[in-house]
Amino acid sequence: MDALCPVCGQPMSWVSGHFHCDACHGDYQQTALCPDCQQPLQELKACGAVDYFCQNGHGMISKKRVQFTYSPYSEE
């Protein structure tokens, strides 16, 4: 699944820890949200696999159900 720019809808590329849109020159960070409660998910990374867990009672969330949002990236 491609990461699409929230401004122009073009595919973005992964650059140095964030997404970059070559079309409109924006930089964005990705947030994984629970499809049931719209709260950020905890990412669990092990052995190259990434799983998602909702701490608000929904448990493990299938990667196919995760909703990704993109917000402006800042290097703070």
GROMACS .gro file of N, CA and C in nm:
model
  228
    1MET      N    1   0.084  -0.119   0.000
    1MET     CA    2   0.000   0.000   0.000
    1MET      C    3   0.088   0.124   0.000
    2ASP      N    4   0.065   0.213  -0.094
    2ASP     CA    5   0.144   0.334  -0.105
    2ASP      C    6   0.101   0.437  -0.001
    3ALA      N    7   0.198   0.514   0.045
    3ALA     CA    8   0.170   0.629   0.131
    3ALA      C    9   0.140   0.745   0.037
    4LEU      N   10   0.016   0.795   0.042
    4LEU     CA   11  -0.023   0.904  -0.047
    4LEU      C   12  -0.020   1.037   0.026
    5CYS      N   13   0.030   1.138  -0.042
    5CYS     CA   14   0.041   1.272   0.015
    5CYS      C   15  -0.098   1.325   0.052
    6PRO      N   16  -0.113   1.379   0.175
    6PRO     CA   17  -0.243   1.432   0.216
    6PRO      C   18  -0.281   1.563   0.146
    7VAL      N   19  -0.184   1.626   0.078
    7VAL     CA   20  -0.210   1.753   0.009
    7VAL      C   21  -0.245   1.731  -0.138
    8CYS      N   22  -0.159   1.656  -0.210
    8CYS     CA   23  -0.179   1.642  -0.354
    8CYS      C   24  -0.218   1.501  -0.398
    9GLY      N   25  -0.214   1.401  -0.307
    9GLY     CA   26  -0.255   1.266  -0.339
    9GLY      C   27  -0.154   1.182  -0.414
   10GLN      N   28  -0.034   1.234  -0.436
   10GLN     CA   29   0.070   1.159  -0.507
   10GLN      C   30   0.143   1.065  -0.411
   11PRO      N   31   0.198   0.954  -0.462
   11PRO     CA   32   0.275   0.862  -0.376
   11PRO      C   33   0.397   0.933  -0.316
   12MET      N   34   0.424   0.901  -0.189
   12MET     CA   35   0.538   0.960  -0.120
   12MET      C   36   0.648   0.855  -0.104
   13SER      N   37   0.769   0.902  -0.081
   13SER     CA   38   0.882   0.811  -0.059
   13SER      C   39   0.932   0.828   0.085
   14TRP      N   40   0.995   0.722   0.136
   14TRP     CA   41   1.050   0.721   0.272
   14TRP      C   42   1.191   0.778   0.265
   15VAL      N   43   1.214   0.887   0.342
   15VAL     CA   44   1.344   0.954   0.340
   15VAL      C   45   1.386   0.987   0.483
   16SER      N   46   1.493   0.928   0.530
   16SER     CA   47   1.553   0.962   0.660
   16SER      C   48   1.453   0.971   0.775
   17GLY      N   49   1.368   0.872   0.790
   17GLY     CA   50   1.277   0.866   0.905
   17GLY      C   51   1.144   0.935   0.888
   18HIS      N   52   1.110   0.979   0.767
   18HIS     CA   53   0.979   1.041   0.742
   18HIS      C   54   0.944   1.023   0.594
   19PHE      N   55   0.821   1.059   0.559
   19PHE     CA   56   0.777   1.052   0.420
   19PHE      C   57   0.796   1.188   0.353
   20HIS      N   58   0.835   1.184   0.226
   20HIS     CA   59   0.855   1.307   0.148
   20HIS      C   60   0.777   1.298   0.017
   21CYS      N   61   0.707   1.406  -0.017
   21CYS     CA   62   0.635   1.414  -0.143
   21CYS      C   63   0.717   1.495  -0.242
   22ASP      N   64   0.760   1.430  -0.350
   22ASP     CA   65   0.837   1.500  -0.453
   22ASP      C   66   0.751   1.598  -0.531
   23ALA      N   67   0.621   1.572  -0.540
   23ALA     CA   68   0.532   1.657  -0.619
   23ALA      C   69   0.510   1.794  -0.554
   24CYS      N   70   0.481   1.796  -0.423
   24CYS     CA   71   0.454   1.926  -0.358
   24CYS      C   72   0.560   1.961  -0.253
   25HIS      N   73   0.664   1.877  -0.242
   25HIS     CA   74   0.780   1.902  -0.155
   25HIS      C   75   0.747   1.905  -0.007
   26GLY      N   76   0.642   1.835   0.034
   26GLY     CA   77   0.606   1.828   0.175
   26GLY      C   78   0.672   1.711   0.245
   27ASP      N   79   0.693   1.724   0.375
   27ASP     CA   80   0.747   1.618   0.458
   27ASP      C   81   0.642   1.582   0.563
   28TYR      N   82   0.619   1.450   0.584
   28TYR     CA   83   0.510   1.406   0.670
   28TYR      C   84   0.552   1.288   0.759
   29GLN      N   85   0.492   1.283   0.876
   29GLN     CA   86   0.508   1.167   0.963
   29GLN      C   87   0.380   1.085   0.958
   30GLN      N   88   0.395   0.955   0.968
   30GLN     CA   89   0.282   0.864   0.959
   30GLN      C   90   0.236   0.823   1.100
   31THR      N   91   0.105   0.819   1.120
   31THR     CA   92   0.047   0.772   1.245
   31THR      C   93  -0.051   0.660   1.212
   32ALA      N   94  -0.038   0.549   1.286
   32ALA     CA   95  -0.130   0.436   1.270
   32ALA      C   96  -0.243   0.452   1.370
   33LEU      N   97  -0.369   0.447   1.321
   33LEU     CA   98  -0.485   0.464   1.407
   33LEU      C   99  -0.570   0.337   1.410
   34CYS      N  100  -0.633   0.315   1.526
   34CYS     CA  101  -0.726   0.204   1.541
   34CYS      C  102  -0.851   0.234   1.457
   35PRO      N  103  -0.898   0.138   1.376
   35PRO     CA  104  -1.017   0.162   1.295
   35PRO      C  105  -1.146   0.169   1.378
   36ASP      N  106  -1.141   0.122   1.503
   36ASP     CA  107  -1.260   0.120   1.587
   36ASP      C  108  -1.274   0.246   1.674
   37CYS      N  109  -1.161   0.293   1.732
   37CYS     CA  110  -1.169   0.409   1.823
   37CYS      C  111  -1.092   0.532   1.775
   38GLN      N  112  -1.023   0.521   1.662
   38GLN     CA  113  -0.948   0.631   1.602
   38GLN      C  114  -0.834   0.684   1.690
   39GLN      N  115  -0.785   0.602   1.785
   39GLN     CA  116  -0.674   0.640   1.871
   39GLN      C  117  -0.544   0.581   1.815
   40PRO      N  118  -0.429   0.647   1.841
   40PRO     CA  119  -0.301   0.593   1.792
   40PRO      C  120  -0.275   0.452   1.844
   41LEU      N  121  -0.218   0.371   1.758
   41LEU     CA  122  -0.185   0.233   1.792
   41LEU      C  123  -0.039   0.223   1.835
   42GLN      N  124  -0.012   0.125   1.918
   42GLN     CA  125   0.125   0.094   1.957
   42GLN      C  126   0.182   0.001   1.851
   43GLU      N  127   0.301   0.032   1.801
   43GLU     CA  128   0.367  -0.055   1.704
   43GLU      C  129   0.455  -0.154   1.779
   44LEU      N  130   0.441  -0.281   1.744
   44LEU     CA  131   0.522  -0.386   1.803
   44LEU      C  132   0.611  -0.442   1.693
   45LYS      N  133   0.743  -0.423   1.707
   45LYS     CA  134   0.836  -0.468   1.604
   45LYS      C  135   0.925  -0.578   1.660
   46ALA      N  136   0.931  -0.690   1.585
   46ALA     CA  137   1.015  -0.802   1.624
   46ALA      C  138   1.049  -0.885   1.501
   47CYS      N  139   1.174  -0.919   1.489
   47CYS     CA  140   1.220  -1.008   1.380
   47CYS      C  141   1.176  -0.959   1.242
   48GLY      N  142   1.173  -0.828   1.222
   48GLY     CA  143   1.137  -0.772   1.092
   48GLY      C  144   0.988  -0.757   1.068
   49ALA      N  145   0.905  -0.805   1.161
   49ALA     CA  146   0.759  -0.794   1.146
   49ALA      C  147   0.708  -0.676   1.229
   50VAL      N  148   0.602  -0.613   1.181
   50VAL     CA  149   0.538  -0.505   1.255
   50VAL      C  150   0.393  -0.543   1.281
   51ASP      N  151   0.354  -0.538   1.407
   51ASP     CA  152   0.215  -0.563   1.446
   51ASP      C  153   0.164  -0.440   1.517
   52TYR      N  154   0.032  -0.428   1.527
   52TYR     CA  155  -0.030  -0.310   1.588
   52TYR      C  156  -0.123  -0.351   1.700
   53PHE      N  157  -0.116  -0.276   1.812
   53PHE     CA  158  -0.195  -0.307   1.931
   53PHE      C  159  -0.268  -0.182   1.978
   54CYS      N  160  -0.400  -0.194   2.002
   54CYS     CA  161  -0.481  -0.086   2.054
   54CYS      C  162  -0.486  -0.099   2.206
   55GLN      N  163  -0.443   0.004   2.275
   55GLN     CA  164  -0.441   0.003   2.421
   55GLN      C  165  -0.576   0.046   2.480
   56ASN      N  166  -0.675   0.068   2.396
   56ASN     CA  167  -0.807   0.111   2.441
   56ASN      C  168  -0.909  -0.002   2.437
   57GLY      N  169  -0.862  -0.125   2.453
   57GLY     CA  170  -0.954  -0.238   2.463
   57GLY      C  171  -0.982  -0.315   2.336
   58HIS      N  172  -0.923  -0.275   2.224
   58HIS     CA  173  -0.950  -0.346   2.099
   58HIS      C  174  -0.843  -0.449   2.066
   59GLY      N  175  -0.736  -0.455   2.144
   59GLY     CA  176  -0.634  -0.558   2.127
   59GLY      C  177  -0.554  -0.546   1.999
   60MET      N  178  -0.511  -0.662   1.948
   60MET     CA  179  -0.432  -0.666   1.825
   60MET      C  180  -0.520  -0.626   1.707
   61ILE      N  181  -0.464  -0.543   1.620
   61ILE     CA  182  -0.536  -0.494   1.502
   61ILE      C  183  -0.465  -0.545   1.377
   62SER      N  184  -0.539  -0.606   1.288
   62SER     CA  185  -0.484  -0.655   1.163
   62SER      C  186  -0.426  -0.539   1.082
   63LYS      N  187  -0.311  -0.563   1.019
   63LYS     CA  188  -0.248  -0.460   0.935
   63LYS      C  189  -0.342  -0.412   0.825
   64LYS      N  190  -0.430  -0.500   0.781
   64LYS     CA  191  -0.524  -0.465   0.675
   64LYS      C  192  -0.629  -0.364   0.723
   65ARG      N  193  -0.652  -0.358   0.855
   65ARG     CA  194  -0.754  -0.268   0.910
   65ARG      C  195  -0.698  -0.136   0.962
   66VAL      N  196  -0.567  -0.127   0.979
   66VAL     CA  197  -0.505  -0.006   1.033
   66VAL      C  198  -0.531   0.112   0.940
   67GLN      N  199  -0.564   0.226   0.999
   67GLN     CA  200  -0.584   0.349   0.921
   67GLN      C  201  -0.461   0.437   0.943
   68PHE      N  202  -0.398   0.478   0.834
   68PHE     CA  203  -0.280   0.562   0.844
   68PHE      C  204  -0.317   0.707   0.811
   69THR      N  205  -0.265   0.797   0.893
   69THR     CA  206  -0.280   0.940   0.866
   69THR      C  207  -0.142   1.001   0.855
   70TYR      N  208  -0.135   1.115   0.790
   70TYR     CA  209  -0.006   1.183   0.769
   70TYR      C  210  -0.019   1.328   0.812
   71SER      N  211   0.074   1.368   0.898
   71SER     CA  212   0.075   1.506   0.946
   71SER      C  213   0.211   1.567   0.916
   72PRO      N  214   0.220   1.701   0.910
   72PRO     CA  215   0.347   1.765   0.880
   72PRO      C  216   0.458   1.716   0.974
   73TYR      N  217   0.573   1.691   0.916
   73TYR     CA  218   0.688   1.641   0.989
   73TYR      C  219   0.771   1.757   1.039
   74SER      N  220   0.813   1.748   1.164
   74SER     CA  221   0.906   1.847   1.218
   74SER      C  222   1.020   1.772   1.286
   75GLU      N  223   1.139   1.824   1.278
   75GLU     CA  224   1.257   1.756   1.330
   75GLU      C  225   1.283   1.790   1.476
   76GLU      N  226   1.182   1.804   1.556
   76GLU     CA  227   1.199   1.840   1.698
   76GLU      C  228   1.260   1.731   1.777
   0.00000   0.00000   0.00000
